[in-house]
CSV table of C-alpha atoms and ligand atoms in Angstrom, one decimal:
chain,number,residue,atom,x,y,z
A,225,MET,CA,-122.3,-162.8,-203.0
A,226,THR,CA,-122.5,-166.3,-204.3
A,227,VAL,CA,-126.0,-167.5,-205.5
A,228,ASN,CA,-126.5,-171.0,-204.3
A,229,GLY,CA,-129.2,-173.5,-203.2
A,230,GLN,CA,-130.1,-171.4,-200.1
A,231,THR,CA,-130.4,-168.0,-201.8
A,232,LYS,CA,-133.7,-166.2,-201.0
A,233,THR,CA,-135.2,-163.9,-203.6
A,234,CYS,CA,-136.9,-160.6,-203.2
A,235,GLY,CA,-137.8,-158.1,-205.9
A,236,LEU,CA,-139.7,-155.2,-207.3
A,237,ILE,CA,-142.8,-155.4,-209.5
A,238,GLY,CA,-143.9,-152.4,-211.5
A,239,ASN,CA,-144.0,-151.0,-215.0
A,240,PRO,CA,-141.5,-149.5,-215.9
A,241,VAL,CA,-138.8,-150.8,-213.5
A,242,GLU,CA,-135.7,-150.2,-215.6
A,243,HIS,CA,-134.5,-147.1,-213.7
A,244,THR,CA,-135.2,-148.3,-210.1
A,245,LEU,CA,-132.6,-147.8,-207.4
A,246,SER,CA,-134.1,-150.4,-205.1
A,247,PRO,CA,-131.7,-153.2,-206.2
A,248,VAL,CA,-128.8,-150.9,-205.0
A,249,ILE,CA,-130.5,-150.6,-201.6
A,250,HIS,CA,-131.4,-154.2,-201.0
A,251,ASN,CA,-128.4,-155.9,-202.4
A,252,MET,CA,-126.1,-153.7,-200.4
A,253,LEU,CA,-128.2,-154.4,-197.3
A,254,ALA,CA,-128.0,-158.2,-197.9
A,255,LYS,CA,-124.2,-157.9,-198.1
A,256,MET,CA,-124.0,-155.7,-195.0
A,257,THR,CA,-126.3,-157.8,-192.9
A,258,GLY,CA,-124.8,-161.1,-194.1
A,259,LYS,CA,-128.0,-162.5,-195.6
A,260,ASN,CA,-128.0,-164.9,-198.5
A,261,LEU,CA,-130.6,-162.9,-200.4
A,262,ILE,CA,-130.8,-161.4,-203.9
A,263,TYR,CA,-133.1,-158.6,-205.1
A,264,VAL,CA,-134.2,-158.3,-208.7
A,265,PRO,CA,-136.6,-156.1,-210.7
A,266,PHE,CA,-139.6,-157.8,-212.4
A,267,LEU,CA,-141.4,-156.0,-215.2
A,268,VAL,CA,-145.1,-156.9,-215.0
A,269,GLU,CA,-147.7,-156.1,-217.5
A,270,GLY,CA,-151.1,-155.0,-216.0
A,271,GLU,CA,-153.1,-158.0,-217.3
A,272,ASN,CA,-150.6,-160.3,-215.6
A,273,LEU,CA,-150.6,-158.7,-212.1
A,274,ALA,CA,-152.8,-161.3,-210.4
A,275,ASP,CA,-150.8,-164.1,-211.9
A,276,ALA,CA,-147.5,-162.4,-210.9
A,277,VAL,CA,-148.6,-162.2,-207.2
A,278,LYS,CA,-149.8,-165.8,-207.3
A,279,GLY,CA,-146.7,-167.0,-209.0
A,280,ALA,CA,-144.4,-165.1,-206.7
A,281,ALA,CA,-146.1,-166.8,-203.7
A,282,ALA,CA,-145.8,-170.2,-205.3
A,283,LEU,CA,-142.1,-169.6,-206.0
A,284,GLY,CA,-141.5,-168.7,-202.3
A,285,ILE,CA,-140.4,-165.2,-203.1
A,286,ARG,CA,-139.8,-163.8,-199.6
A,287,GLY,CA,-140.9,-160.2,-200.3
A,288,LEU,CA,-141.7,-157.8,-203.0
A,289,ASN,CA,-141.8,-154.0,-203.5
A,290,VAL,CA,-144.5,-152.6,-205.6
A,291,THR,CA,-144.2,-149.5,-207.6
A,292,VAL,CA,-146.1,-147.5,-210.2
A,293,PRO,CA,-148.8,-148.2,-211.4
A,294,TYR,CA,-149.7,-151.1,-209.1
A,295,LYS,CA,-149.6,-149.7,-205.5
A,296,GLU,CA,-153.4,-149.6,-205.3
A,297,ARG,CA,-154.4,-152.1,-208.0
A,298,ILE,CA,-152.5,-154.9,-206.2
A,299,ILE,CA,-154.6,-154.8,-203.0
A,300,PRO,CA,-157.3,-157.3,-204.1
A,301,PHE,CA,-154.7,-159.9,-204.8
A,302,LEU,CA,-153.3,-159.9,-201.3
A,303,LYS,CA,-154.1,-162.2,-198.4
A,304,ASP,CA,-154.0,-159.4,-195.8
A,305,VAL,CA,-153.3,-155.7,-195.7
A,306,ASP,CA,-151.7,-153.9,-192.7
A,307,ALA,CA,-153.8,-151.2,-191.0
A,308,LEU,CA,-151.7,-148.2,-192.1
A,309,ALA,CA,-151.6,-149.4,-195.7
A,310,GLN,CA,-155.3,-149.8,-195.6
A,311,LYS,CA,-155.8,-146.3,-194.4
A,312,ILE,CA,-153.5,-144.9,-197.0
A,313,GLY,CA,-155.0,-147.1,-199.7
A,314,ALA,CA,-151.7,-148.0,-201.2
A,315,VAL,CA,-149.2,-150.8,-200.7
A,316,ASN,CA,-145.5,-150.7,-201.7
A,317,THR,CA,-144.2,-153.8,-199.8
A,318,LEU,CA,-145.4,-157.4,-199.7
A,319,VAL,CA,-144.3,-159.9,-197.1
A,320,GLN,CA,-144.7,-163.7,-197.7
A,321,GLU,CA,-146.9,-165.4,-195.1
A,322,ALA,CA,-148.5,-168.8,-195.0
A,323,GLY,CA,-151.0,-168.8,-197.9
A,324,GLY,CA,-150.0,-165.5,-199.7
A,325,PHE,CA,-148.7,-162.0,-199.3
A,326,LYS,CA,-149.5,-159.4,-196.7
A,327,GLY,CA,-149.3,-155.8,-197.9
A,328,TYR,CA,-147.6,-152.9,-196.1
A,329,ASN,CA,-146.9,-149.2,-196.9
A,330,THR,CA,-143.3,-148.3,-196.0
A,331,ASP,CA,-143.3,-145.1,-198.1
A,332,MET,CA,-144.9,-143.0,-195.3
A,333,PRO,CA,-143.0,-144.5,-192.4
A,334,GLY,CA,-140.0,-144.0,-194.7
A,335,LEU,CA,-140.7,-140.3,-195.1
A,336,TYR,CA,-141.1,-140.0,-191.3
A,337,ARG,CA,-137.8,-141.8,-190.6
A,338,ALA,CA,-136.1,-139.6,-193.2
A,339,MET,CA,-137.4,-136.5,-191.4
A,340,LEU,CA,-136.2,-137.9,-188.1
A,341,SER,CA,-132.8,-138.5,-189.6
A,342,ASP,CA,-132.7,-135.0,-191.0
A,343,GLY,CA,-133.6,-133.6,-187.5
A,344,VAL,CA,-137.0,-132.4,-188.7
A,345,SER,CA,-139.8,-132.6,-186.2
A,346,VAL,CA,-143.5,-132.8,-187.3
A,347,ASP,CA,-145.0,-132.8,-183.9
A,348,GLY,CA,-147.4,-129.9,-183.6
A,349,GLU,CA,-146.0,-128.4,-186.8
A,350,ASP,CA,-148.2,-126.5,-189.2
A,351,VAL,CA,-147.8,-128.2,-192.5
A,352,ILE,CA,-148.4,-127.2,-196.1
A,353,ILE,CA,-148.9,-130.2,-198.5
A,354,LEU,CA,-148.5,-129.2,-202.2
A,355,GLY,CA,-150.6,-131.5,-204.4
A,356,ALA,CA,-153.6,-133.8,-204.0
A,357,GLY,CA,-152.6,-137.0,-205.8
A,358,GLY,CA,-152.0,-140.4,-204.2
A,359,VAL,CA,-148.7,-139.4,-202.7
A,360,ALA,CA,-150.1,-136.1,-201.2
A,361,ARG,CA,-153.0,-138.1,-199.7
A,362,ALA,CA,-150.7,-140.5,-198.1
A,363,VAL,CA,-148.6,-137.7,-196.6
A,364,ALA,CA,-151.7,-136.1,-195.2
A,365,VAL,CA,-152.9,-139.3,-193.7
A,366,MET,CA,-149.5,-139.9,-192.1
A,367,LEU,CA,-149.1,-136.4,-190.7
A,368,SER,CA,-152.7,-136.2,-189.4
A,369,GLU,CA,-151.8,-137.8,-186.1
A,370,LYS,CA,-148.8,-135.6,-185.4
A,371,ALA,CA,-149.1,-132.3,-187.1
A,372,GLY,CA,-150.7,-129.1,-185.8
A,373,ARG,CA,-152.7,-127.9,-188.8
A,374,ILE,CA,-152.4,-129.2,-192.3
A,375,PHE,CA,-153.1,-127.1,-195.4
A,376,VAL,CA,-153.6,-129.1,-198.6
A,377,LEU,CA,-153.0,-126.8,-201.6
A,378,ASN,CA,-153.8,-128.0,-205.1
A,379,ARG,CA,-154.5,-126.7,-208.6
A,380,THR,CA,-157.8,-128.6,-208.6
A,381,GLY,CA,-159.4,-127.5,-205.3
A,382,GLU,CA,-162.0,-130.3,-205.2
A,383,LYS,CA,-159.2,-133.0,-204.9
A,384,ALA,CA,-157.7,-131.1,-202.0
A,385,MET,CA,-161.1,-130.9,-200.4
A,386,ALA,CA,-161.6,-134.7,-200.7
A,387,ILE,CA,-158.3,-135.3,-198.9
A,388,ALA,CA,-159.0,-132.8,-196.1
A,389,GLU,CA,-162.4,-134.3,-195.5
A,390,GLU,CA,-161.0,-137.8,-195.3
A,391,VAL,CA,-158.2,-136.9,-193.0
A,392,ASN,CA,-160.5,-134.9,-190.7
A,393,GLY,CA,-162.7,-138.0,-190.5
A,394,TYR,CA,-159.7,-140.2,-189.5
A,395,ALA,CA,-158.3,-137.6,-187.1
A,396,GLY,CA,-161.7,-136.9,-185.5
A,397,ARG,CA,-160.8,-133.2,-185.5
A,398,GLN,CA,-160.6,-130.4,-188.1
A,399,VAL,CA,-156.8,-130.8,-188.7
A,400,ALA,CA,-156.8,-130.4,-192.4
A,401,LYS,CA,-158.0,-127.5,-194.6
A,402,ALA,CA,-158.1,-127.5,-198.4
A,403,MET,CA,-157.1,-124.5,-200.5
A,404,PRO,CA,-156.6,-123.9,-204.2
A,405,LEU,CA,-153.0,-123.3,-205.0
A,406,SER,CA,-153.7,-119.7,-206.1
A,407,ALA,CA,-155.0,-118.9,-202.6
A,408,TRP,CA,-151.7,-119.4,-200.8
A,409,LYS,CA,-151.7,-115.8,-199.6
A,410,GLU,CA,-154.7,-116.6,-197.4
A,411,LEU,CA,-152.6,-119.0,-195.3
A,412,PRO,CA,-152.5,-117.9,-191.7
A,413,ASP,CA,-149.4,-116.0,-190.7
A,414,GLY,CA,-146.6,-118.1,-189.4
A,415,LYS,CA,-143.8,-120.5,-190.6
A,416,TYR,CA,-144.6,-123.9,-192.1
A,417,LEU,CA,-143.1,-127.2,-192.8
A,418,ALA,CA,-143.9,-127.8,-196.6
A,419,VAL,CA,-144.0,-131.1,-198.4
A,420,GLN,CA,-143.9,-130.9,-202.2
A,421,ALA,CA,-145.9,-134.0,-203.3
A,422,THR,CA,-146.4,-133.5,-207.0
A,423,SER,CA,-144.1,-134.4,-210.0
A,424,VAL,CA,-143.7,-130.8,-211.0
A,425,GLY,CA,-140.0,-130.0,-211.2
A,426,MET,CA,-138.9,-133.6,-211.9
A,427,HIS,CA,-136.2,-134.3,-214.5
A,428,PRO,CA,-136.3,-133.3,-217.4
A,429,CYS,CA,-138.6,-130.3,-216.5
A,430,ILE,CA,-136.2,-129.0,-213.8
A,431,ASP,CA,-137.2,-125.3,-214.3
A,432,ASP,CA,-140.8,-126.0,-213.3
A,433,VAL,CA,-142.2,-125.2,-209.9
A,434,LEU,CA,-145.7,-125.2,-208.5
A,435,ILE,CA,-145.6,-121.7,-207.0
A,436,ALA,CA,-143.1,-119.3,-208.6
A,437,ASP,CA,-143.8,-116.2,-206.3
A,438,THR,CA,-140.8,-116.0,-204.0
A,439,ASP,CA,-143.0,-114.4,-201.2
A,440,PHE,CA,-144.6,-117.9,-200.7
A,441,TYR,CA,-141.2,-119.3,-199.7
A,442,GLN,CA,-140.8,-116.8,-196.9
A,443,ARG,CA,-143.4,-118.8,-195.0
A,444,ILE,CA,-141.5,-122.0,-195.2
A,445,HIS,CA,-138.9,-122.9,-192.5
A,446,THR,CA,-138.4,-126.5,-193.9
A,447,GLY,CA,-139.2,-127.7,-197.4
A,448,TYR,CA,-139.4,-131.4,-198.4
A,449,ASP,CA,-139.5,-132.2,-202.1
A,450,LEU,CA,-140.4,-135.8,-202.6
A,451,ILE,CA,-138.5,-135.7,-205.9
A,452,TYR,CA,-134.8,-136.7,-205.9
A,453,ASN,CA,-134.0,-136.2,-209.5
A,454,PRO,CA,-132.7,-133.5,-209.8
A,455,PHE,CA,-131.0,-133.7,-206.5
A,456,GLU,CA,-131.9,-130.0,-205.8
A,457,THR,CA,-135.2,-129.0,-207.3
A,458,LEU,CA,-136.3,-125.4,-208.1
A,459,PHE,CA,-138.7,-125.7,-205.1
A,460,MET,CA,-135.8,-126.5,-202.8
A,461,LYS,CA,-133.7,-123.7,-204.3
A,462,LEU,CA,-136.5,-121.2,-203.6
A,463,VAL,CA,-137.0,-122.4,-200.0
A,464,LYS,CA,-133.2,-122.0,-199.4
A,465,LYS,CA,-133.1,-118.6,-201.1
A,466,GLU,CA,-135.7,-117.3,-198.5
A,467,GLY,CA,-133.7,-118.7,-195.6
A,468,GLY,CA,-135.3,-122.1,-195.0
A,469,GLN,CA,-133.8,-125.6,-195.0
A,470,ALA,CA,-134.7,-127.9,-197.9
A,471,PHE,CA,-134.4,-131.7,-198.4
A,472,ASN,CA,-135.1,-134.0,-201.4
A,473,GLY,CA,-136.9,-137.4,-201.5
A,474,LEU,CA,-133.8,-139.6,-201.6
A,475,LYS,CA,-133.8,-140.3,-197.9
A,476,MET,CA,-137.5,-141.2,-198.2
A,477,LEU,CA,-136.6,-143.7,-200.9
A,478,LEU,CA,-133.8,-145.1,-198.8
A,479,TYR,CA,-135.9,-145.5,-195.7
A,480,GLN,CA,-138.9,-147.0,-197.4
A,481,GLY,CA,-136.4,-149.7,-198.7
A,482,ILE,CA,-134.8,-150.2,-195.3
A,483,ILE,CA,-138.2,-150.6,-193.6
A,484,ALA,CA,-139.2,-153.2,-196.2
A,485,TYR,CA,-135.9,-155.0,-195.7
A,486,GLU,CA,-136.4,-155.0,-192.0
A,487,LEU,CA,-139.9,-156.5,-192.5
A,488,TRP,CA,-138.5,-159.3,-194.7
A,489,ASN,CA,-135.7,-160.2,-192.5
A,490,GLY,CA,-136.8,-159.4,-188.9
A,491,LEU,CA,-133.8,-157.2,-188.1
A,492,SER,CA,-132.9,-153.5,-187.6
A,493,VAL,CA,-130.7,-151.6,-189.9
A,494,SER,CA,-128.3,-149.2,-188.1
A,495,GLY,CA,-127.9,-145.5,-188.8
A,496,GLU,CA,-124.4,-146.1,-190.0
A,497,GLN,CA,-125.5,-148.7,-192.5
A,498,ALA,CA,-128.2,-146.4,-193.7
A,499,ASP,CA,-125.6,-143.6,-194.2
A,500,ARG,CA,-123.4,-145.9,-196.3
A,501,ILE,CA,-126.3,-146.8,-198.6
A,502,TYR,CA,-127.3,-143.2,-198.9
A,503,GLU,CA,-123.8,-142.3,-200.2
A,504,ARG,CA,-124.0,-145.1,-202.8
A,505,LEU,CA,-127.5,-143.9,-203.9
A,506,ARG,CA,-126.1,-140.4,-204.3
A,507,GLU,CA,-123.3,-141.7,-206.5
A,508,SER,CA,-125.7,-143.8,-208.7
A,509,LEU,CA,-128.0,-140.8,-209.5
B,110,LIG,P1,-149.5,-139.3,-207.6
B,110,LIG,O1,-150.6,-140.3,-207.4
B,110,LIG,O2,-148.2,-139.9,-207.9
B,110,LIG,O3,-149.4,-138.3,-206.4
B,110,LIG,P2,-151.1,-137.8,-209.5
B,110,LIG,O4,-152.3,-138.4,-208.9
B,110,LIG,O5,-150.9,-137.7,-210.9
B,110,LIG,O6,-149.8,-138.4,-208.9
B,110,LIG,O7,-151.1,-136.3,-208.8
B,110,LIG,C1,-150.3,-135.4,-209.3
B,110,LIG,C2,-150.5,-134.1,-208.5
B,110,LIG,O8,-149.6,-133.1,-209.1
B,110,LIG,C3,-151.9,-133.5,-208.5
B,110,LIG,O9,-152.1,-132.9,-207.3
B,110,LIG,C4,-151.8,-132.5,-209.7
B,110,LIG,O10,-152.7,-131.5,-209.6
B,110,LIG,P3,-154.3,-131.6,-210.1
B,110,LIG,O11,-155.0,-132.4,-209.0
B,110,LIG,O12,-154.8,-130.3,-210.2
B,110,LIG,O13,-154.2,-132.4,-211.4
B,110,LIG,C5,-150.4,-132.0,-209.5
B,110,LIG,N1,-149.9,-131.4,-210.7
B,110,LIG,C6,-149.3,-132.1,-211.7
B,110,LIG,N2,-148.9,-131.3,-212.7
B,110,LIG,C7,-149.3,-130.0,-212.3
B,110,LIG,C8,-149.1,-128.7,-212.9
B,110,LIG,N3,-148.5,-128.6,-214.0
B,110,LIG,N4,-149.5,-127.7,-212.2
B,110,LIG,C9,-150.1,-127.8,-211.0
B,110,LIG,N5,-150.3,-129.1,-210.4
B,110,LIG,C10,-149.9,-130.1,-211.0
């Protein structure tokens, strides 16, 4: 594209930002959808976060993505926060409005759309969530409206309990139950959709996995690892070895970007366009 007087700017703020794949997604989308828009990474130091948001609004930056470590910390600097993002307690997308930015969370709708595109249904499914950090909490909040039962398994049991309590409060029913990781044998019989929401197994520690006992994986019909580097984690290998299907987090990354782009530009990205970007992301890993 040619940068000229009409070019709109979007970008990413975080620390670090050097390894982000988001510019690949958004600059390809701009080209495909014929928008005069450029997407750039902005490295922001913590003490400058408020100034960065204010400055971006003043510069007329149309939209921003927000990544680690600012997804929660940025909220006080926004003009408004969408209901889902408020519930999740984390914002990864800002949209410029009159007088400032409105915050959204496209990570969780991104995971949902990734699952749809992979042909995985969550409606009425019994789900295991591995982990109880910010990402696991968001997954639990998102699934609470659709899943059958949710079991949150975590090394530190109290953190899993806090998530289960919160989700049950939102859902108005006892949908979530917390368990320490070591108690996985007490899961009710049956087959589960499992979401691996910790960083265990991420490059370079690719031989790590939260639960090593292969019997655990006999209970999983579909495993989602939110990690995408390596492309196939040990968790995914173990799910597949026991006959389940397994997916990584690359499509979630893709769709969180697509949903952000749709918010910034008021359009819909087609499945065929999404597939082309996915292929490019795979190549750039
Ligand atoms: P995020 O906010 O990105 O989800 P986080 O808050 O650091 O990240 O959470 C990481 C999750 O990975 C936690 O559930 C953590 O377990 P604890 O709550 O017990 O700390 C889990 N985790 C990280 N390393 C782990 C390990 N080696 N073994 C078991 N769980 C681990």
